[in-house]
Short mmCIF file of C-alpha atoms in Angstrom, two decimals:
data_model
loop_
_atom_site.label_atom_id
_atom_site.label_comp_id
_atom_site.label_asym_id
_atom_site.label_seq_id
_atom_site.Cartn_x
_atom_site.Cartn_y
_atom_site.Cartn_z
CA MET H 1 -70.86 -24.00 -16.57
CA ILE H 2 -69.05 -25.36 -19.81
CA LYS H 3 -65.23 -26.02 -17.88
CA LEU H 4 -62.30 -24.90 -20.77
CA SER H 5 -60.30 -27.68 -20.87
CA ARG H 6 -55.95 -26.64 -22.24
CA GLY H 7 -57.79 -26.90 -26.13
CA ASN H 8 -59.90 -24.96 -26.41
CA ASN H 9 -58.19 -22.31 -24.46
CA PHE H 10 -55.55 -22.64 -26.88
CA ILE H 11 -58.77 -22.62 -30.57
CA GLU H 12 -60.63 -18.66 -28.36
CA ARG H 13 -57.27 -18.15 -28.01
CA SER H 14 -55.55 -18.82 -30.60
CA ILE H 15 -58.14 -17.11 -32.89
CA MET H 16 -58.83 -13.91 -30.28
CA GLY H 17 -55.80 -13.34 -30.10
CA ALA H 18 -55.12 -13.27 -33.77
CA LEU H 19 -57.68 -11.07 -34.02
CA SER H 20 -56.73 -8.81 -32.12
CA PHE H 21 -53.25 -8.44 -33.41
CA LEU H 22 -53.74 -7.37 -36.42
CA LYS H 23 -56.32 -5.37 -36.09
CA GLU H 24 -54.05 -3.24 -33.41
CA SER H 25 -50.79 -3.90 -35.73
CA ILE H 26 -52.30 -2.54 -39.21
CA PHE H 27 -56.33 -1.15 -38.39
CA SER H 28 -55.26 0.85 -35.35
CA ASP H 29 -54.77 4.85 -36.41
CA GLU H 30 -54.05 5.28 -32.75
CA PHE H 31 -50.23 6.11 -33.03
CA ALA H 32 -50.69 7.95 -35.97
CA ALA H 33 -52.95 10.08 -34.16
CA LYS H 34 -51.38 11.13 -31.68
CA ARG H 35 -48.17 14.49 -31.78
CA GLY H 36 -45.66 13.23 -31.94
CA LEU H 37 -42.34 13.54 -34.08
CA LEU H 38 -42.69 11.66 -36.69
CA GLN H 39 -46.81 12.08 -36.81
CA LEU H 40 -45.89 16.11 -37.46
CA LEU H 41 -43.20 15.18 -40.42
CA ASP H 42 -44.67 15.52 -43.35
CA GLU H 43 -45.38 12.11 -44.94
CA ARG H 44 -43.23 12.73 -48.18
CA LEU H 45 -40.28 12.77 -46.41
CA LYS H 46 -40.79 10.77 -43.55
CA VAL H 47 -41.06 7.98 -46.31
CA LEU H 48 -37.68 8.99 -48.17
CA LEU H 49 -36.42 8.93 -44.37
CA PHE H 50 -37.44 5.50 -43.32
CA LEU H 51 -36.58 4.48 -47.35
CA GLY H 52 -33.53 5.31 -47.86
CA LEU H 53 -32.12 3.97 -44.10
CA LEU H 54 -33.54 0.74 -45.10
CA LEU H 55 -31.99 1.05 -48.64
CA SER H 56 -28.04 1.81 -46.17
CA VAL H 57 -29.41 -1.11 -43.41
CA LEU H 58 -29.67 -3.62 -46.41
CA PHE H 59 -26.45 -2.21 -48.21
CA SER H 60 -24.28 -1.49 -45.01
CA LYS H 61 -21.97 -4.42 -44.11
CA SER H 62 -21.49 -2.47 -40.96
CA ILE H 63 -22.77 -4.03 -37.58
CA PHE H 64 -21.53 -1.02 -35.99
CA PHE H 65 -24.35 1.27 -38.43
CA ILE H 66 -26.92 -1.08 -38.15
CA VAL H 67 -27.16 -0.46 -34.54
CA CYS H 68 -26.51 3.15 -34.82
CA VAL H 69 -29.91 2.77 -37.21
CA TYR H 70 -31.84 0.80 -34.86
CA ALA H 71 -30.76 2.78 -31.96
CA LEU H 72 -31.71 5.61 -34.38
CA CYS H 73 -35.19 3.62 -34.19
CA LEU H 74 -35.26 3.59 -30.50
CA LEU H 75 -35.03 6.81 -29.97
CA LEU H 76 -37.58 8.00 -33.33
CA THR H 77 -40.52 5.49 -31.24
CA ALA H 78 -39.70 6.91 -27.38
CA LEU H 79 -40.03 11.30 -29.51
CA SER H 80 -43.33 9.85 -31.27
CA SER H 81 -45.45 8.88 -27.88
CA ILE H 82 -45.38 5.17 -29.47
CA ASN H 83 -45.61 2.64 -26.48
CA PHE H 84 -42.00 1.08 -25.93
CA GLY H 85 -42.99 -2.58 -24.77
CA PHE H 86 -46.20 -2.27 -28.14
CA PHE H 87 -43.60 -1.26 -30.84
CA LEU H 88 -41.63 -3.68 -29.23
CA LYS H 89 -44.55 -6.42 -29.26
CA ARG H 90 -45.51 -5.39 -32.37
CA THR H 91 -41.62 -5.81 -34.04
CA TRP H 92 -40.73 -8.72 -32.43
CA ILE H 93 -42.93 -10.65 -33.52
CA PHE H 94 -41.98 -10.22 -37.21
CA ILE H 95 -38.52 -11.92 -36.82
CA PRO H 96 -38.84 -15.17 -35.68
CA LEU H 97 -41.40 -15.30 -38.98
CA PHE H 98 -38.17 -13.28 -42.01
CA SER H 99 -34.77 -14.40 -40.11
CA LEU H 100 -35.58 -18.02 -38.09
CA PHE H 101 -35.30 -20.33 -41.18
CA ILE H 102 -32.34 -18.73 -42.65
CA ALA H 103 -30.36 -17.41 -39.40
CA ILE H 104 -30.49 -21.67 -38.26
CA PRO H 105 -28.30 -23.08 -40.67
CA ALA H 106 -26.31 -20.56 -41.31
CA LEU H 107 -24.97 -21.25 -37.80
CA PHE H 108 -23.91 -24.28 -39.34
CA ASP H 109 -20.26 -25.73 -40.42
CA ILE H 110 -22.26 -26.81 -43.68
CA PHE H 111 -22.95 -23.53 -44.84
CA SER H 112 -20.10 -21.47 -43.04
CA PRO H 113 -17.26 -23.13 -42.43
CA GLY H 114 -14.66 -21.66 -40.10
CA GLU H 115 -13.57 -21.76 -36.93
CA PRO H 116 -15.99 -24.16 -34.28
CA VAL H 117 -17.09 -22.88 -30.90
CA LEU H 118 -19.34 -25.34 -30.30
CA SER H 119 -19.81 -29.07 -31.21
CA PHE H 120 -22.26 -31.75 -31.06
CA SER H 121 -23.73 -34.49 -33.02
CA ILE H 122 -27.47 -35.51 -33.94
CA PHE H 123 -27.83 -39.46 -35.67
CA ARG H 124 -24.04 -39.96 -35.62
CA ALA H 125 -23.43 -36.20 -37.57
CA GLN H 126 -20.62 -34.12 -36.67
CA LEU H 127 -22.09 -30.40 -36.82
CA ASN H 128 -20.61 -27.48 -35.74
CA ILE H 129 -21.01 -24.18 -34.52
CA THR H 130 -18.80 -21.91 -36.43
CA ARG H 131 -17.59 -17.85 -35.28
CA GLN H 132 -17.35 -17.30 -38.87
CA GLY H 133 -21.51 -19.10 -38.28
CA ILE H 134 -22.87 -16.71 -35.07
CA LEU H 135 -21.51 -13.39 -36.28
CA GLY H 136 -23.16 -14.35 -40.27
CA ALA H 137 -26.25 -15.37 -37.99
CA GLY H 138 -26.14 -12.01 -35.75
CA PHE H 139 -25.02 -9.77 -38.65
CA PHE H 140 -28.40 -11.26 -40.43
CA PHE H 141 -30.64 -11.17 -37.42
CA LEU H 142 -29.70 -7.78 -36.53
CA ARG H 143 -30.41 -6.92 -40.28
CA VAL H 144 -33.79 -8.16 -40.02
CA LEU H 145 -35.17 -6.87 -36.30
CA THR H 146 -33.65 -2.65 -38.56
CA SER H 147 -35.26 -3.06 -41.59
CA VAL H 148 -38.56 -4.69 -39.41
CA SER H 149 -38.56 -1.98 -37.18
CA LEU H 150 -38.21 0.63 -39.63
CA CYS H 151 -41.82 -0.45 -41.49
CA VAL H 152 -42.78 -1.06 -38.08
CA LEU H 153 -42.50 2.99 -37.02
CA LEU H 154 -43.36 3.86 -40.40
CA VAL H 155 -47.12 2.10 -40.39
CA LEU H 156 -47.29 3.15 -36.60
CA THR H 157 -46.49 6.13 -37.52
CA THR H 158 -48.73 7.64 -40.81
CA ARG H 159 -52.66 6.75 -41.95
CA HIS H 160 -53.16 4.47 -44.07
CA TYR H 161 -54.34 6.20 -47.43
CA ALA H 162 -51.13 9.34 -45.81
CA LEU H 163 -49.14 6.49 -47.37
CA LEU H 164 -51.56 5.44 -50.61
CA LYS H 165 -51.50 9.32 -51.82
CA VAL H 166 -47.24 9.22 -51.08
CA LEU H 167 -47.28 5.91 -53.00
CA ARG H 168 -49.04 8.30 -56.01
CA VAL H 169 -46.79 11.00 -55.61
CA PHE H 170 -44.25 8.67 -55.91
CA LYS H 171 -45.73 7.77 -59.55
CA VAL H 172 -46.37 3.76 -58.13
CA PRO H 173 -49.20 2.28 -61.12
CA GLN H 174 -52.20 3.28 -60.00
CA VAL H 175 -54.14 -0.37 -60.42
CA PHE H 176 -51.25 -0.88 -57.00
CA VAL H 177 -52.50 1.84 -55.67
CA MET H 178 -56.19 1.73 -55.61
CA THR H 179 -55.20 -3.04 -55.59
CA LEU H 180 -53.29 -2.09 -52.60
CA GLY H 181 -56.38 0.02 -49.88
CA MET H 182 -59.45 -2.22 -51.66
CA CYS H 183 -56.68 -5.38 -49.89
CA TYR H 184 -56.64 -3.15 -46.66
CA ARG H 185 -59.87 -2.00 -46.68
CA TYR H 186 -61.94 -5.54 -47.24
CA ILE H 187 -58.90 -7.49 -44.61
CA TYR H 188 -60.86 -5.75 -41.78
CA LEU H 189 -64.07 -7.25 -43.44
CA PHE H 190 -62.80 -10.47 -42.92
CA LEU H 191 -61.25 -10.70 -39.52
CA ASP H 192 -65.15 -8.16 -38.60
CA ILE H 193 -66.37 -11.65 -40.53
CA ILE H 194 -63.76 -14.72 -38.79
CA TYR H 195 -64.83 -12.42 -35.08
CA ASN H 196 -68.53 -12.35 -35.82
CA THR H 197 -68.96 -16.77 -37.10
CA TYR H 198 -66.99 -17.25 -33.80
CA MET H 199 -68.75 -15.30 -31.41
CA ALA H 200 -71.75 -17.21 -33.63
CA ILE H 201 -70.72 -20.92 -32.69
CA LYS H 202 -69.74 -19.37 -28.96
CA SER H 203 -73.53 -18.83 -29.04
CA ARG H 204 -74.69 -21.70 -30.12
CA VAL H 205 -72.46 -24.08 -28.97
CA GLY H 206 -70.76 -22.99 -25.90
CA THR H 207 -67.01 -23.38 -25.52
CA LEU H 208 -65.43 -25.90 -27.99
CA HIS H 209 -65.21 -28.89 -26.79
CA SER H 210 -62.74 -30.58 -28.62
CA ILE H 211 -59.54 -29.80 -30.57
CA LYS H 212 -61.03 -32.29 -32.79
CA LYS H 213 -64.32 -30.59 -33.00
CA GLY H 214 -62.73 -26.66 -33.11
CA GLN H 215 -60.24 -28.11 -36.15
CA ARG H 216 -63.19 -28.68 -38.03
CA ILE H 217 -64.74 -25.46 -37.21
CA VAL H 218 -61.81 -23.52 -37.92
CA THR H 219 -61.66 -25.93 -41.61
CA TRP H 220 -65.58 -25.01 -42.30
CA ASN H 221 -64.58 -21.46 -41.30
CA ILE H 222 -61.81 -21.13 -43.64
CA ALA H 223 -63.43 -22.78 -46.66
CA SER H 224 -67.02 -20.42 -46.18
CA LEU H 225 -64.60 -17.18 -46.02
CA TRP H 226 -63.36 -18.34 -49.52
CA GLN H 227 -66.50 -18.99 -50.85
CA ARG H 228 -67.68 -15.41 -49.47
CA SER H 229 -64.76 -13.12 -50.11
CA ILE H 230 -65.19 -15.26 -54.09
CA LYS H 231 -68.34 -13.86 -53.81
CA LEU H 232 -67.32 -10.07 -51.80
CA ASN H 233 -65.54 -10.11 -55.17
CA GLU H 234 -67.50 -10.19 -57.59
CA GLU H 235 -70.36 -7.23 -55.75
CA VAL H 236 -67.24 -5.01 -55.06
CA TYR H 237 -66.40 -5.45 -59.27
CA LYS H 238 -69.92 -4.58 -59.75
CA ALA H 239 -69.92 -2.05 -57.77
CA MET H 240 -66.69 -0.30 -59.25
CA VAL H 241 -68.34 -1.01 -63.19
CA SER H 242 -71.41 0.05 -61.65
CA ARG H 243 -69.83 3.68 -61.41
CA GLY H 244 -67.64 3.76 -64.19
CA TYR H 245 -64.91 1.75 -63.63
CA SER H 246 -62.77 0.44 -66.80
CA GLY H 247 -59.54 -0.68 -65.55
CA GLU H 248 -58.09 2.44 -65.82
CA PRO H 249 -58.76 3.97 -61.95
CA LYS H 250 -58.83 7.45 -61.71
CA THR H 251 -57.07 10.26 -59.43
CA ILE H 252 -57.79 14.07 -58.74
CA LYS H 253 -56.47 16.39 -56.06
CA LEU H 254 -58.88 18.50 -53.88
CA MET I 1 -95.61 12.67 -73.90
CA SER I 2 -94.13 10.25 -71.60
CA GLU I 3 -90.24 8.96 -72.31
CA ALA I 4 -89.92 5.86 -71.01
CA ILE I 5 -86.70 5.39 -69.67
CA PHE I 6 -86.68 1.67 -69.42
CA GLU I 7 -88.84 -1.32 -70.91
CA LEU I 8 -88.32 -4.46 -70.27
CA ASP I 9 -90.19 -7.55 -72.00
CA ASN I 10 -90.46 -11.17 -71.20
CA ILE I 11 -87.31 -10.66 -68.97
CA SER I 12 -86.14 -14.33 -67.65
CA TYR I 13 -82.60 -14.35 -65.64
CA SER I 14 -81.13 -17.58 -64.01
CA TYR I 15 -78.06 -18.19 -61.72
CA LEU I 16 -76.18 -20.37 -63.51
CA GLY I 17 -78.09 -21.29 -65.84
CA LYS I 18 -80.29 -22.97 -63.44
CA ILE I 19 -81.95 -21.69 -60.49
CA PRO I 20 -84.42 -19.51 -61.77
CA ALA I 21 -84.09 -15.27 -60.51
CA LEU I 22 -87.06 -13.97 -62.62
CA CYS I 23 -88.89 -15.81 -64.86
CA GLY I 24 -91.32 -13.56 -67.60
CA VAL I 25 -91.15 -9.34 -66.21
CA ASP I 26 -92.54 -6.73 -67.94
CA LEU I 27 -92.01 -3.34 -66.91
CA LYS I 28 -92.04 0.01 -68.59
CA VAL I 29 -90.47 2.94 -65.72
CA GLU I 30 -91.11 6.33 -67.30
CA LYS I 31 -89.24 9.29 -67.02
CA GLY I 32 -89.98 11.63 -63.37
CA GLU I 33 -91.43 9.06 -62.31
CA ARG I 34 -90.93 7.56 -58.43
CA ILE I 35 -91.91 3.08 -58.55
CA ALA I 36 -90.75 0.53 -56.39
CA LEU I 37 -90.38 -3.30 -56.30
CA VAL I 38 -91.57 -5.18 -53.45
CA GLY I 39 -91.64 -9.45 -52.39
CA ALA I 40 -90.71 -11.70 -50.17
CA ASN I 41 -86.79 -12.30 -50.03
CA GLY I 42 -85.87 -14.17 -52.98
CA SER I 43 -88.57 -13.12 -55.17
CA GLY I 44 -85.93 -11.59 -57.71
CA LYS I 45 -85.62 -7.73 -56.63
CA SER I 46 -82.15 -6.99 -56.94
CA THR I 47 -81.45 -9.51 -59.87
CA LEU I 48 -84.18 -7.28 -62.06
CA LEU I 49 -81.91 -4.16 -60.68
CA GLN I 50 -78.83 -5.13 -61.38
CA LEU I 51 -80.47 -6.09 -64.28
CA LEU I 52 -81.37 -2.45 -64.75
CA ASP I 53 -78.03 -1.49 -64.34
CA GLY I 54 -76.66 -3.59 -66.87
CA LEU I 55 -74.44 -5.03 -64.63
CA ILE I 56 -76.15 -8.78 -65.51
CA PHE I 57 -78.64 -9.66 -68.91
CA PRO I 58 -81.25 -11.89 -69.63
CA ASP I 59 -81.84 -15.43 -70.69
CA LYS I 60 -84.81 -14.36 -72.60
CA GLY I 61 -86.33 -11.00 -73.43
CA ILE I 62 -85.43 -7.80 -74.04
CA ILE I 63 -84.80 -4.74 -71.66
CA LYS I 64 -84.32 -1.34 -73.64
CA ALA I 65 -83.71 1.34 -71.89
CA PHE I 66 -83.31 5.07 -73.06
CA GLY I 67 -85.31 3.65 -76.68
CA GLU I 68 -81.31 1.28 -76.75
CA GLU I 69 -81.39 -2.47 -76.03
CA LEU I 70 -79.14 -3.69 -73.52
CA ASN I 71 -77.14 -6.59 -73.75
CA GLU I 72 -73.29 -6.60 -73.16
CA SER I 73 -71.70 -5.97 -76.69
CA GLN I 74 -73.02 -2.54 -75.90
CA PHE I 75 -71.07 -2.22 -72.71
CA ASP I 76 -68.61 -3.41 -74.87
CA ASN I 77 -69.28 -0.06 -77.14
CA PRO I 78 -66.69 2.74 -73.63
CA GLU I 79 -68.56 5.34 -75.53
CA PHE I 80 -71.99 3.48 -74.75
CA SER I 81 -70.78 2.62 -71.93
CA ARG I 82 -69.46 5.68 -70.53
CA ASN I 83 -73.15 7.56 -71.23
CA PHE I 84 -75.35 5.20 -69.52
CA ARG I 85 -73.06 5.33 -66.35
CA LYS I 86 -72.97 9.07 -66.45
CA LYS I 87 -77.22 8.51 -66.64
CA VAL I 88 -78.58 5.40 -64.06
CA ALA I 89 -77.30 5.21 -61.09
CA PHE I 90 -77.17 2.09 -58.38
CA LEU I 91 -77.01 2.30 -54.60
CA PHE I 92 -75.91 -1.23 -53.37
CA GLN I 93 -77.83 -3.19 -50.87
CA SER I 94 -74.21 -3.65 -48.97
CA SER I 95 -72.78 -0.43 -48.16
CA ASP I 96 -69.45 -3.07 -47.97
CA VAL I 97 -69.47 -3.49 -51.71
CA GLN I 98 -69.70 -0.23 -52.70
CA LEU I 99 -67.70 1.35 -50.43
CA PHE I 100 -64.14 0.42 -50.97
CA SER I 101 -61.93 3.68 -51.49
CA PRO I 102 -59.39 3.50 -48.58
CA THR I 103 -60.80 7.06 -47.60
CA VAL I 104 -64.97 8.97 -47.62
CA LYS I 105 -63.51 11.44 -49.95
CA GLU I 106 -61.47 9.47 -52.09
CA ASP I 107 -65.37 7.29 -52.67
CA ILE I 108 -67.78 9.90 -52.97
CA LEU I 109 -65.59 10.73 -55.46
CA PHE I 110 -64.01 7.62 -57.60
CA GLY I 111 -67.58 7.40 -59.65
CA PRO I 112 -67.20 11.31 -61.30
CA LEU I 113 -63.42 10.99 -62.00
CA GLN I 114 -64.12 7.58 -63.84
CA LEU I 115 -67.00 9.50 -66.12
CA GLY I 116 -64.81 12.04 -66.91
CA VAL I 117 -67.38 14.49 -65.33
CA PRO I 118 -65.26 18.35 -65.73
CA GLU I 119 -63.15 19.20 -62.61
CA GLY I 120 -65.32 21.69 -61.98
CA GLU I 121 -68.35 19.44 -61.83
CA ILE I 122 -67.22 17.36 -59.11
CA LYS I 123 -65.67 19.78 -56.90
CA LYS I 124 -69.60 21.81 -57.00
CA LEU I 125 -70.97 18.61 -56.50
CA PHE I 126 -68.54 16.69 -53.76
CA HIS I 127 -68.59 20.29 -51.80
CA GLU I 128 -72.95 19.93 -52.46
CA LEU I 129 -72.89 16.50 -51.19
CA VAL I 130 -71.02 17.39 -48.04
CA ASP I 131 -72.91 19.46 -46.99
CA ILE I 132 -76.86 17.59 -47.12
CA PHE I 133 -74.80 14.97 -46.44
CA GLY I 134 -72.21 16.41 -43.57
CA LEU I 135 -69.63 13.63 -43.75
CA GLU I 136 -67.50 17.12 -43.56
CA LYS I 137 -65.58 15.39 -40.37
CA LEU I 138 -66.20 11.98 -41.89
CA LEU I 139 -64.15 12.66 -45.51
CA GLU I 140 -60.24 11.71 -44.35
CA ARG I 141 -61.87 8.31 -42.96
CA SER I 142 -61.87 4.88 -43.31
CA PRO I 143 -64.93 3.28 -44.92
CA HIS I 144 -64.61 0.22 -41.78
CA GLN I 145 -64.02 3.12 -39.02
CA LEU I 146 -67.65 4.22 -40.24
CA SER I 147 -70.66 3.12 -38.32
CA VAL I 148 -73.96 1.47 -40.81
CA GLY I 149 -75.79 4.53 -40.47
CA GLU I 150 -72.63 6.99 -42.21
CA LYS I 151 -71.51 4.28 -44.16
CA ARG I 152 -74.92 4.00 -46.04
CA LYS I 153 -75.31 7.85 -46.05
CA VAL I 154 -71.29 7.86 -48.06
CA ALA I 155 -72.82 4.99 -49.75
CA ILE I 156 -75.80 7.12 -51.15
CA ALA I 157 -73.86 10.68 -52.03
CA GLY I 158 -71.31 8.07 -54.18
CA THR I 159 -74.29 7.16 -56.23
CA LEU I 160 -75.52 10.80 -56.38
CA ALA I 161 -71.96 11.81 -56.94
CA ILE I 162 -72.80 11.67 -60.65
CA ASN I 163 -76.02 13.55 -61.08
CA PRO I 164 -77.74 10.70 -62.21
CA GLU I 165 -80.96 11.29 -64.55
CA VAL I 166 -81.81 7.16 -63.16
CA ILE I 167 -81.92 5.99 -59.21
CA ILE I 168 -81.45 2.50 -59.00
CA LEU I 169 -82.14 2.19 -55.23
CA ASP I 170 -81.86 -1.58 -53.65
CA GLU I 171 -82.88 -1.73 -49.37
CA PRO I 172 -81.72 2.24 -48.82
CA THR I 173 -83.53 2.26 -45.78
CA ALA I 174 -82.10 -1.63 -44.10
CA GLY I 175 -80.89 -2.33 -40.99
CA LEU I 176 -81.40 2.12 -40.40
CA ASP I 177 -81.83 3.91 -37.19
CA PRO I 178 -85.16 5.81 -37.74
CA ARG I 179 -83.83 9.14 -38.00
CA THR I 180 -81.17 8.31 -41.05
CA VAL I 181 -84.49 7.55 -42.40
CA ARG I 182 -85.78 10.02 -42.15
CA GLN I 183 -82.46 12.18 -43.59
CA ILE I 184 -82.35 9.45 -46.51
CA ILE I 185 -85.77 9.37 -47.51
CA ASP I 186 -85.55 14.10 -47.15
CA ILE I 187 -83.51 13.66 -49.39
CA ILE I 188 -84.98 10.31 -51.35
CA LEU I 189 -87.91 12.39 -52.03
CA ASP I 190 -85.47 15.82 -52.89
CA TYR I 191 -84.21 14.39 -56.03
CA SER I 192 -87.32 13.11 -57.01
CA GLN I 193 -88.38 16.65 -56.70
CA LYS I 194 -85.30 16.94 -59.50
CA GLY I 195 -87.28 15.08 -61.53
CA LYS I 196 -85.20 12.37 -61.04
CA THR I 197 -86.19 8.65 -61.61
CA ILE I 198 -86.76 7.02 -59.31
CA ILE I 199 -86.50 3.37 -58.67
CA THR I 200 -86.37 1.78 -55.49
CA ALA I 201 -86.74 -2.13 -54.01
CA THR I 202 -87.04 -2.44 -50.10
CA HIS I 203 -89.06 -4.83 -47.13
CA ASP I 204 -89.86 -1.94 -46.12
CA LEU I 205 -93.86 -0.99 -46.60
CA HIS I 206 -93.81 1.71 -44.32
CA ILE I 207 -91.98 3.86 -46.31
CA LEU I 208 -93.32 3.45 -49.71
CA GLY I 209 -95.98 6.36 -49.91
CA GLU I 210 -93.53 8.54 -49.45
CA ILE I 211 -90.60 7.54 -52.06
CA ALA I 212 -92.90 6.08 -54.64
CA ASP I 213 -95.67 6.80 -56.49
CA LYS I 214 -96.29 2.87 -58.32
CA VAL I 215 -95.63 -0.26 -56.54
CA TYR I 216 -94.45 -3.51 -58.50
CA VAL I 217 -95.82 -6.35 -55.72
CA PHE I 218 -93.69 -9.91 -56.73
CA GLY I 219 -94.47 -12.66 -55.95
CA SER I 220 -92.65 -16.60 -54.82
CA ASP I 221 -92.80 -17.39 -58.57
CA LYS I 222 -90.86 -14.52 -60.12
CA LYS I 223 -93.03 -12.65 -61.33
CA ILE I 224 -94.67 -9.14 -60.91
CA ILE I 225 -97.73 -10.46 -59.35
CA ARG I 226 -99.66 -7.00 -59.15
CA SER I 227 -98.58 -3.27 -59.89
CA GLY I 228 -100.56 -0.59 -58.97
CA ALA I 229 -100.75 2.28 -57.49
CA ILE I 230 -99.35 1.85 -53.61
CA GLN I 231 -103.12 3.25 -51.18
CA GLU I 232 -104.74 0.42 -53.52
CA ILE I 233 -102.01 -2.63 -52.88
CA LEU I 234 -101.68 -1.23 -49.41
CA SER I 235 -105.73 -1.45 -48.41
CA ASP I 236 -105.85 -4.91 -49.96
CA LYS I 237 -105.20 -6.73 -46.67
CA GLN I 238 -105.61 -10.53 -47.95
CA PHE I 239 -103.22 -9.62 -50.64
CA LEU I 240 -100.24 -7.75 -49.06
CA GLU I 241 -100.60 -11.26 -45.96
CA ASP I 242 -100.99 -14.03 -48.70
CA ASN I 243 -97.07 -12.40 -50.31
CA ASN I 244 -95.29 -12.51 -47.30
CA LEU I 245 -95.93 -8.38 -46.98
CA MET I 246 -98.19 -7.62 -43.92
CA HIS I 247 -97.96 -10.42 -40.83
CA ILE I 248 -100.85 -10.46 -37.61
CA HIS I 249 -99.02 -9.22 -34.40
CA SER I 250 -99.63 -7.78 -31.53
CA HIS I 251 -98.67 -5.13 -28.97
CA ARG I 252 -100.02 -3.03 -25.81
CA HIS I 253 -102.44 -0.51 -25.41
CA GLN I 254 -102.71 0.92 -21.84
CA ASP I 255 -104.29 -2.98 -20.38
CA LYS I 256 -105.41 -3.63 -23.22
CA ILE I 257 -103.32 -6.32 -25.45
CA HIS I 258 -104.70 -5.36 -29.60
CA VAL I 259 -104.48 -7.59 -32.46
CA HIS I 260 -104.47 -6.99 -35.75
CA SER I 261 -102.86 -6.77 -39.26
CA HIS I 262 -99.20 -4.90 -39.62
CA GLU I 263 -101.32 -2.54 -41.22
CA HIS I 264 -99.23 -0.24 -43.01
CA LEU I 265 -102.19 2.34 -43.58
CA GLY I 266 -103.50 3.86 -40.61
CA HIS I 267 -105.19 1.48 -38.35
CA HIS I 268 -105.36 2.98 -35.15
CA HIS I 269 -107.87 5.49 -36.07
CA GLU I 270 -108.76 8.80 -33.77
CA GLY I 271 -110.86 7.97 -30.36
CA SER I 272 -110.56 4.03 -31.43
CA ASN I 273 -107.55 1.55 -29.29
#
């Protein structure tokens, strides 16, 4: 029996965790298929509603208003039969990604001069966290949190092809909608390829014994995936040409 | 008088200009014919199909389709390109390559819409194909949510949605369960009876007798090494073995181990074991 070291676990957990997260959050139709409030709403209306809320959050200067929109978002989550824990996990994972690098520097007096709340020194440099900095960073953080929550809620409660249809209704250029649809389609295929490749490695060499070896295999996989994506790109283009595509995609209502 | 659909004269093709894929192929396909291309992996079958569909062009030799030469500059003419694509449909080996639209419905409709088929005709054919393939429940699904067999059926439906004169199929039954294979063969037979020209590349010699009248065998030197009637080729065991198209296998009949060539014409004669 192969004993797993911490490093081995790390590689396996990272690959499998990332794959299952992407599949669950982007490709799962589980919540969109439920009969909740947002799922029953017409897609066009829903997109308009969320777009309105998103713009008002982006341009609002009132913390109270943003807190209210976030509360509304949580209420809609509950009314749309979405698992609360799942929703919070999916939204909070994106927050550091979007806000950390902007919000943290904004705490300090270098970017937000004002009344110091906390002072400390790093390498003899005096740094102050200011009240204005905390307010600014908090405001920014709240805005990101609410915006991301609105987007996640919209995606969770709408099937992806319905979202693409709405984009067409709103006169987004067809070629852009088609490219978006194809990205979605083929990201899934590549996730499957990564999963199967990892399983093939595991079946042949067992769990990876060292981080270095694991890193090398992951690197080779990235390179191989890149090559496959180029080949697939050529093949898909041929398939489109074969069926009459000449650069101007056309659609019809049936 | 018979009408030539494709005429290939001494066709050679190489990948990146240095990896030969076809070396001097001559072929003539006539209207309404059912032909099969067989050969070991890498013998050039798929490359030939792509040449026939005007997706790639030969390094040497001439391909004619419907009496006109196929070359890149011809396809720069939108009129020629549209007419050719309306007449010739190609089923790719990998359904994942072919199913690029967000939903099954959009994928089936992709071809006829791009080719400017009238709306009434599109709708009529679309509903017919949905019925034939039993796709009603899959229409709003994304291709990634389908099984391998379902994907293949949708890909074939998309190929047939332009009502083509020529149907080119690259390994249409590979990796499918027997029931789906049967369904696909029945559909090919149906289209053949409607007078369509059918060109199939396959490894599956079991289906040859049903989907083709004439077979072209590709050798490892990337040439057609033999052509003829199905029965004639399939009964030449030595030839099939020499060209990696048949192998020796053993199986059990009650208490006896039975060793013979893996044949594609009946080897279990009545009363024998």
